[in-house]
Amino acid sequence: VQLVESGGGSAQAGGSLRLSCAVSGFTFDDYAIGWFRQAPGKEREGVSCTTTGGSTEFFLDAAKGRFTIVRDNAKNTQYLQMNNLKPEDTAVYYCAATSTWCGYGMDYWGKGTPVTVSG
């Protein structure tokens, strides 16, 4: 089982990044995918959860209106599009999978991809 995040890096405030979460080793269609982030010195927080049907709930108020999710079942990949980035978005971003719902705990985790926003 693997979840591999990519697409992180550095961006200027106001810029955009698209993170990818590529899944292998289990049936992507059967799992909800969550995005989480952990800023330096802070606890991990949930960003969003997307059901197998593609419905997304954003847990993070700061993400609403700026982040969007695209789930591509054909590619076993989910994307987190982040627009109008702010320095407070600086964090390591993780994707994770659950066979139930993100609020009940995740079954599998990726290793994370760092995002640094300056300016």
Short mmCIF file of N, CA and C in Angstrom, two decimals:
data_model
loop_
_atom_site.label_atom_id
_atom_site.label_comp_id
_atom_site.label_asym_id
_atom_site.label_seq_id
_atom_site.Cartn_x
_atom_site.Cartn_y
_atom_site.Cartn_z
N VAL A 1 0.86 -1.20 0.00
CA VAL A 1 0.00 0.00 0.00
C VAL A 1 0.89 1.24 0.00
N GLN A 2 0.57 2.13 -0.92
CA GLN A 2 1.36 3.37 -0.98
C GLN A 2 0.47 4.55 -1.30
N LEU A 3 0.71 5.63 -0.59
CA LEU A 3 0.18 6.93 -0.97
C LEU A 3 1.40 7.83 -1.12
N VAL A 4 1.54 8.43 -2.26
CA VAL A 4 2.71 9.26 -2.53
C VAL A 4 2.26 10.66 -2.91
N GLU A 5 2.63 11.61 -2.06
CA GLU A 5 2.31 12.99 -2.34
C GLU A 5 3.44 13.62 -3.19
N SER A 6 3.06 14.53 -4.03
CA SER A 6 4.04 15.29 -4.80
C SER A 6 3.46 16.65 -5.12
N GLY A 7 4.32 17.52 -5.63
CA GLY A 7 3.86 18.83 -6.04
C GLY A 7 4.15 19.94 -5.05
N GLY A 8 4.67 19.59 -3.90
CA GLY A 8 5.02 20.61 -2.94
C GLY A 8 6.24 21.39 -3.39
N GLY A 9 6.53 22.44 -2.66
CA GLY A 9 7.68 23.27 -2.99
C GLY A 9 7.49 24.65 -2.43
N SER A 10 8.15 25.59 -3.05
CA SER A 10 8.09 26.98 -2.60
C SER A 10 7.20 27.80 -3.51
N ALA A 11 6.50 28.75 -2.92
CA ALA A 11 5.64 29.63 -3.69
C ALA A 11 5.60 30.99 -3.01
N GLN A 12 5.30 31.97 -3.79
CA GLN A 12 5.10 33.31 -3.25
C GLN A 12 3.67 33.45 -2.78
N ALA A 13 3.47 34.30 -1.81
CA ALA A 13 2.11 34.59 -1.37
C ALA A 13 1.28 35.05 -2.56
N GLY A 14 0.08 34.52 -2.65
CA GLY A 14 -0.78 34.83 -3.79
C GLY A 14 -0.64 33.84 -4.93
N GLY A 15 0.35 32.99 -4.86
CA GLY A 15 0.58 32.01 -5.91
C GLY A 15 -0.24 30.75 -5.70
N SER A 16 0.06 29.75 -6.52
CA SER A 16 -0.69 28.51 -6.50
C SER A 16 0.25 27.31 -6.54
N LEU A 17 -0.22 26.24 -5.98
CA LEU A 17 0.44 24.94 -6.09
C LEU A 17 -0.63 23.88 -6.24
N ARG A 18 -0.30 22.81 -6.93
CA ARG A 18 -1.19 21.67 -7.02
C ARG A 18 -0.47 20.45 -6.46
N LEU A 19 -1.02 19.90 -5.42
CA LEU A 19 -0.47 18.69 -4.83
C LEU A 19 -1.19 17.48 -5.40
N SER A 20 -0.44 16.41 -5.56
CA SER A 20 -1.00 15.15 -6.03
C SER A 20 -0.83 14.09 -4.97
N CYS A 21 -1.79 13.18 -4.93
CA CYS A 21 -1.72 12.03 -4.05
C CYS A 21 -1.98 10.80 -4.92
N ALA A 22 -0.92 10.08 -5.23
CA ALA A 22 -1.04 8.89 -6.07
C ALA A 22 -1.12 7.66 -5.18
N VAL A 23 -2.10 6.84 -5.46
CA VAL A 23 -2.39 5.70 -4.61
C VAL A 23 -2.13 4.39 -5.34
N SER A 24 -1.58 3.43 -4.63
CA SER A 24 -1.41 2.10 -5.18
C SER A 24 -1.51 1.07 -4.06
N GLY A 25 -1.84 -0.14 -4.44
CA GLY A 25 -1.89 -1.23 -3.47
C GLY A 25 -3.24 -1.48 -2.85
N PHE A 26 -4.22 -0.65 -3.15
CA PHE A 26 -5.59 -0.91 -2.70
C PHE A 26 -6.53 -0.28 -3.71
N THR A 27 -7.78 -0.63 -3.57
CA THR A 27 -8.78 -0.16 -4.54
C THR A 27 -9.17 1.27 -4.21
N PHE A 28 -8.64 2.17 -5.00
CA PHE A 28 -8.84 3.61 -4.77
C PHE A 28 -10.32 3.96 -4.66
N ASP A 29 -11.12 3.33 -5.50
CA ASP A 29 -12.55 3.65 -5.55
C ASP A 29 -13.25 3.38 -4.23
N ASP A 30 -12.68 2.52 -3.39
CA ASP A 30 -13.34 2.11 -2.15
C ASP A 30 -12.93 2.95 -0.94
N TYR A 31 -12.09 3.94 -1.15
CA TYR A 31 -11.54 4.69 -0.03
C TYR A 31 -11.80 6.18 -0.16
N ALA A 32 -12.14 6.77 0.97
CA ALA A 32 -12.17 8.22 1.07
C ALA A 32 -10.73 8.71 1.25
N ILE A 33 -10.44 9.86 0.69
CA ILE A 33 -9.10 10.42 0.78
C ILE A 33 -9.13 11.75 1.53
N GLY A 34 -8.28 11.87 2.49
CA GLY A 34 -8.19 13.10 3.26
C GLY A 34 -6.86 13.79 3.03
N TRP A 35 -6.88 15.10 3.13
CA TRP A 35 -5.66 15.90 3.14
C TRP A 35 -5.49 16.50 4.54
N PHE A 36 -4.26 16.46 5.01
CA PHE A 36 -3.93 16.99 6.31
C PHE A 36 -2.68 17.84 6.16
N ARG A 37 -2.43 18.68 7.15
CA ARG A 37 -1.19 19.43 7.10
C ARG A 37 -0.67 19.65 8.51
N GLN A 38 0.62 19.80 8.60
CA GLN A 38 1.26 20.07 9.88
C GLN A 38 2.27 21.18 9.69
N ALA A 39 1.98 22.30 10.30
CA ALA A 39 2.89 23.43 10.24
C ALA A 39 3.99 23.26 11.28
N PRO A 40 5.12 23.90 11.09
CA PRO A 40 6.22 23.79 12.05
C PRO A 40 5.77 24.17 13.45
N GLY A 41 6.03 23.29 14.39
CA GLY A 41 5.70 23.56 15.78
C GLY A 41 4.24 23.44 16.13
N LYS A 42 3.44 22.96 15.19
CA LYS A 42 2.00 22.85 15.45
C LYS A 42 1.52 21.41 15.26
N GLU A 43 0.34 21.14 15.76
CA GLU A 43 -0.24 19.82 15.57
C GLU A 43 -0.80 19.68 14.15
N ARG A 44 -0.89 18.45 13.75
CA ARG A 44 -1.49 18.18 12.44
C ARG A 44 -2.96 18.54 12.45
N GLU A 45 -3.42 19.09 11.34
CA GLU A 45 -4.84 19.46 11.25
C GLU A 45 -5.42 18.93 9.94
N GLY A 46 -6.68 18.63 9.99
CA GLY A 46 -7.35 18.14 8.80
C GLY A 46 -7.70 19.27 7.86
N VAL A 47 -7.48 19.05 6.60
CA VAL A 47 -7.82 20.05 5.58
C VAL A 47 -9.14 19.69 4.91
N SER A 48 -9.26 18.45 4.47
CA SER A 48 -10.45 18.06 3.72
C SER A 48 -10.60 16.55 3.73
N CYS A 49 -11.79 16.12 3.36
CA CYS A 49 -12.04 14.71 3.15
C CYS A 49 -12.93 14.56 1.94
N THR A 50 -12.57 13.67 1.05
CA THR A 50 -13.34 13.45 -0.18
C THR A 50 -13.82 12.02 -0.22
N THR A 51 -15.13 11.85 -0.42
CA THR A 51 -15.71 10.51 -0.43
C THR A 51 -15.37 9.78 -1.72
N THR A 52 -15.72 8.51 -1.76
CA THR A 52 -15.50 7.73 -2.98
C THR A 52 -16.30 8.30 -4.15
N GLY A 53 -17.38 8.96 -3.84
CA GLY A 53 -18.19 9.56 -4.90
C GLY A 53 -17.72 10.92 -5.34
N GLY A 54 -16.70 11.45 -4.66
CA GLY A 54 -16.13 12.72 -5.08
C GLY A 54 -16.64 13.93 -4.33
N SER A 55 -17.45 13.73 -3.31
CA SER A 55 -17.92 14.86 -2.50
C SER A 55 -16.86 15.23 -1.48
N THR A 56 -16.63 16.51 -1.35
CA THR A 56 -15.57 16.98 -0.45
C THR A 56 -16.13 17.86 0.66
N GLU A 57 -15.65 17.60 1.85
CA GLU A 57 -15.92 18.49 2.97
C GLU A 57 -14.60 19.11 3.39
N PHE A 58 -14.56 20.41 3.48
CA PHE A 58 -13.37 21.09 3.97
C PHE A 58 -13.52 21.33 5.47
N PHE A 59 -12.53 20.89 6.21
CA PHE A 59 -12.54 21.07 7.66
C PHE A 59 -11.90 22.39 8.06
N LEU A 60 -11.07 22.90 7.19
CA LEU A 60 -10.28 24.07 7.49
C LEU A 60 -10.96 25.29 6.88
N ASP A 61 -11.40 26.21 7.72
CA ASP A 61 -12.05 27.41 7.20
C ASP A 61 -11.13 28.17 6.26
N ALA A 62 -9.83 28.16 6.57
CA ALA A 62 -8.88 28.90 5.76
C ALA A 62 -8.76 28.34 4.34
N ALA A 63 -9.19 27.09 4.17
CA ALA A 63 -9.08 26.46 2.86
C ALA A 63 -10.28 26.76 1.97
N LYS A 64 -11.39 27.08 2.60
CA LYS A 64 -12.62 27.28 1.83
C LYS A 64 -12.48 28.49 0.92
N GLY A 65 -12.80 28.27 -0.33
CA GLY A 65 -12.70 29.34 -1.31
C GLY A 65 -11.34 29.46 -1.97
N ARG A 66 -10.35 28.81 -1.39
CA ARG A 66 -8.99 28.87 -1.98
C ARG A 66 -8.49 27.52 -2.45
N PHE A 67 -8.92 26.46 -1.79
CA PHE A 67 -8.46 25.11 -2.13
C PHE A 67 -9.60 24.36 -2.82
N THR A 68 -9.24 23.57 -3.80
CA THR A 68 -10.21 22.69 -4.44
C THR A 68 -9.61 21.29 -4.58
N ILE A 69 -10.50 20.33 -4.66
CA ILE A 69 -10.11 18.93 -4.74
C ILE A 69 -10.60 18.36 -6.07
N VAL A 70 -9.72 17.60 -6.70
CA VAL A 70 -10.14 16.84 -7.88
C VAL A 70 -9.75 15.39 -7.62
N ARG A 71 -10.72 14.52 -7.72
CA ARG A 71 -10.47 13.09 -7.53
C ARG A 71 -10.57 12.41 -8.88
N ASP A 72 -9.51 11.74 -9.28
CA ASP A 72 -9.47 11.05 -10.57
C ASP A 72 -9.37 9.56 -10.32
N ASN A 73 -10.51 8.89 -10.29
CA ASN A 73 -10.52 7.46 -10.00
C ASN A 73 -9.80 6.66 -11.08
N ALA A 74 -9.82 7.14 -12.29
CA ALA A 74 -9.16 6.42 -13.38
C ALA A 74 -7.64 6.39 -13.20
N LYS A 75 -7.11 7.44 -12.57
CA LYS A 75 -5.66 7.52 -12.37
C LYS A 75 -5.25 7.18 -10.94
N ASN A 76 -6.22 6.79 -10.12
CA ASN A 76 -5.93 6.51 -8.71
C ASN A 76 -5.19 7.67 -8.06
N THR A 77 -5.61 8.85 -8.37
CA THR A 77 -4.92 10.05 -7.90
C THR A 77 -5.93 11.10 -7.47
N GLN A 78 -5.59 11.80 -6.41
CA GLN A 78 -6.40 12.94 -5.98
C GLN A 78 -5.49 14.16 -5.93
N TYR A 79 -6.05 15.29 -6.31
CA TYR A 79 -5.28 16.52 -6.38
C TYR A 79 -5.84 17.54 -5.39
N LEU A 80 -4.94 18.29 -4.82
CA LEU A 80 -5.32 19.42 -3.96
C LEU A 80 -4.77 20.68 -4.64
N GLN A 81 -5.67 21.45 -5.22
CA GLN A 81 -5.29 22.70 -5.87
C GLN A 81 -5.38 23.82 -4.84
N MET A 82 -4.27 24.47 -4.63
CA MET A 82 -4.22 25.53 -3.62
C MET A 82 -3.93 26.86 -4.33
N ASN A 83 -4.85 27.76 -4.21
CA ASN A 83 -4.72 29.08 -4.84
C ASN A 83 -4.62 30.16 -3.78
N ASN A 84 -4.15 31.32 -4.21
CA ASN A 84 -4.03 32.47 -3.31
C ASN A 84 -3.33 32.05 -2.01
N LEU A 85 -2.19 31.42 -2.17
CA LEU A 85 -1.47 30.90 -1.02
C LEU A 85 -1.04 32.02 -0.07
N LYS A 86 -1.01 31.66 1.20
CA LYS A 86 -0.61 32.60 2.24
C LYS A 86 0.54 31.99 3.04
N PRO A 87 1.35 32.81 3.66
CA PRO A 87 2.46 32.26 4.46
C PRO A 87 1.99 31.25 5.50
N GLU A 88 0.79 31.44 6.02
CA GLU A 88 0.29 30.51 7.03
C GLU A 88 -0.11 29.15 6.45
N ASP A 89 -0.04 29.01 5.14
CA ASP A 89 -0.25 27.70 4.52
C ASP A 89 1.02 26.86 4.54
N THR A 90 2.11 27.45 4.98
CA THR A 90 3.37 26.71 5.06
C THR A 90 3.22 25.53 6.01
N ALA A 91 3.48 24.33 5.49
CA ALA A 91 3.28 23.10 6.27
C ALA A 91 3.74 21.91 5.44
N VAL A 92 3.82 20.78 6.08
CA VAL A 92 3.93 19.52 5.35
C VAL A 92 2.52 19.01 5.13
N TYR A 93 2.22 18.70 3.89
CA TYR A 93 0.89 18.25 3.53
C TYR A 93 0.91 16.74 3.31
N TYR A 94 -0.07 16.08 3.91
CA TYR A 94 -0.18 14.63 3.84
C TYR A 94 -1.53 14.25 3.23
N CYS A 95 -1.53 13.18 2.47
CA CYS A 95 -2.80 12.57 2.11
C CYS A 95 -2.90 11.23 2.84
N ALA A 96 -4.13 10.81 3.05
CA ALA A 96 -4.37 9.58 3.77
C ALA A 96 -5.67 8.98 3.27
N ALA A 97 -5.84 7.70 3.50
CA ALA A 97 -7.00 6.99 2.99
C ALA A 97 -7.71 6.25 4.10
N THR A 98 -9.01 6.20 3.98
CA THR A 98 -9.83 5.46 4.94
C THR A 98 -10.95 4.75 4.21
N SER A 99 -11.32 3.59 4.70
CA SER A 99 -12.44 2.85 4.10
C SER A 99 -13.77 3.33 4.66
N THR A 100 -13.72 4.24 5.64
CA THR A 100 -14.97 4.76 6.22
C THR A 100 -15.06 6.26 5.97
N TRP A 101 -14.77 7.05 6.96
CA TRP A 101 -14.82 8.50 6.83
C TRP A 101 -13.63 9.09 7.60
N CYS A 102 -13.12 10.17 7.12
CA CYS A 102 -11.89 10.72 7.68
C CYS A 102 -11.98 10.98 9.18
N GLY A 103 -13.16 11.32 9.65
CA GLY A 103 -13.30 11.62 11.06
C GLY A 103 -13.16 10.41 11.97
N TYR A 104 -13.21 9.21 11.38
CA TYR A 104 -13.10 7.98 12.16
C TYR A 104 -11.69 7.43 12.21
N GLY A 105 -10.75 8.15 11.61
CA GLY A 105 -9.37 7.67 11.60
C GLY A 105 -9.00 7.15 10.22
N MET A 106 -7.73 7.30 9.90
CA MET A 106 -7.24 6.93 8.58
C MET A 106 -6.53 5.59 8.61
N ASP A 107 -6.66 4.84 7.53
CA ASP A 107 -6.04 3.53 7.45
C ASP A 107 -4.61 3.59 6.93
N TYR A 108 -4.37 4.47 5.98
CA TYR A 108 -3.06 4.55 5.33
C TYR A 108 -2.66 6.01 5.17
N TRP A 109 -1.36 6.25 5.30
CA TRP A 109 -0.82 7.62 5.20
C TRP A 109 0.32 7.68 4.20
N GLY A 110 0.43 8.83 3.56
CA GLY A 110 1.61 9.12 2.77
C GLY A 110 2.67 9.75 3.65
N LYS A 111 3.82 10.02 3.08
CA LYS A 111 4.94 10.56 3.85
C LYS A 111 4.97 12.08 3.86
N GLY A 112 4.15 12.68 3.04
CA GLY A 112 4.04 14.13 3.06
C GLY A 112 4.89 14.82 2.02
N THR A 113 4.45 16.03 1.68
CA THR A 113 5.21 16.89 0.77
C THR A 113 5.22 18.29 1.38
N PRO A 114 6.38 18.92 1.47
CA PRO A 114 6.45 20.22 2.13
C PRO A 114 6.04 21.36 1.22
N VAL A 115 5.37 22.32 1.80
CA VAL A 115 4.97 23.54 1.10
C VAL A 115 5.47 24.72 1.90
N THR A 116 6.16 25.62 1.22
CA THR A 116 6.65 26.84 1.87
C THR A 116 6.16 28.04 1.09
N VAL A 117 5.47 28.91 1.78
CA VAL A 117 4.94 30.11 1.14
C VAL A 117 5.62 31.33 1.75
N SER A 118 6.20 32.13 0.94
CA SER A 118 6.91 33.31 1.43
C SER A 118 6.26 34.58 0.91
N GLY A 119 6.60 35.65 1.56
CA GLY A 119 6.06 36.94 1.15
C GLY A 119 4.90 37.35 2.00
#
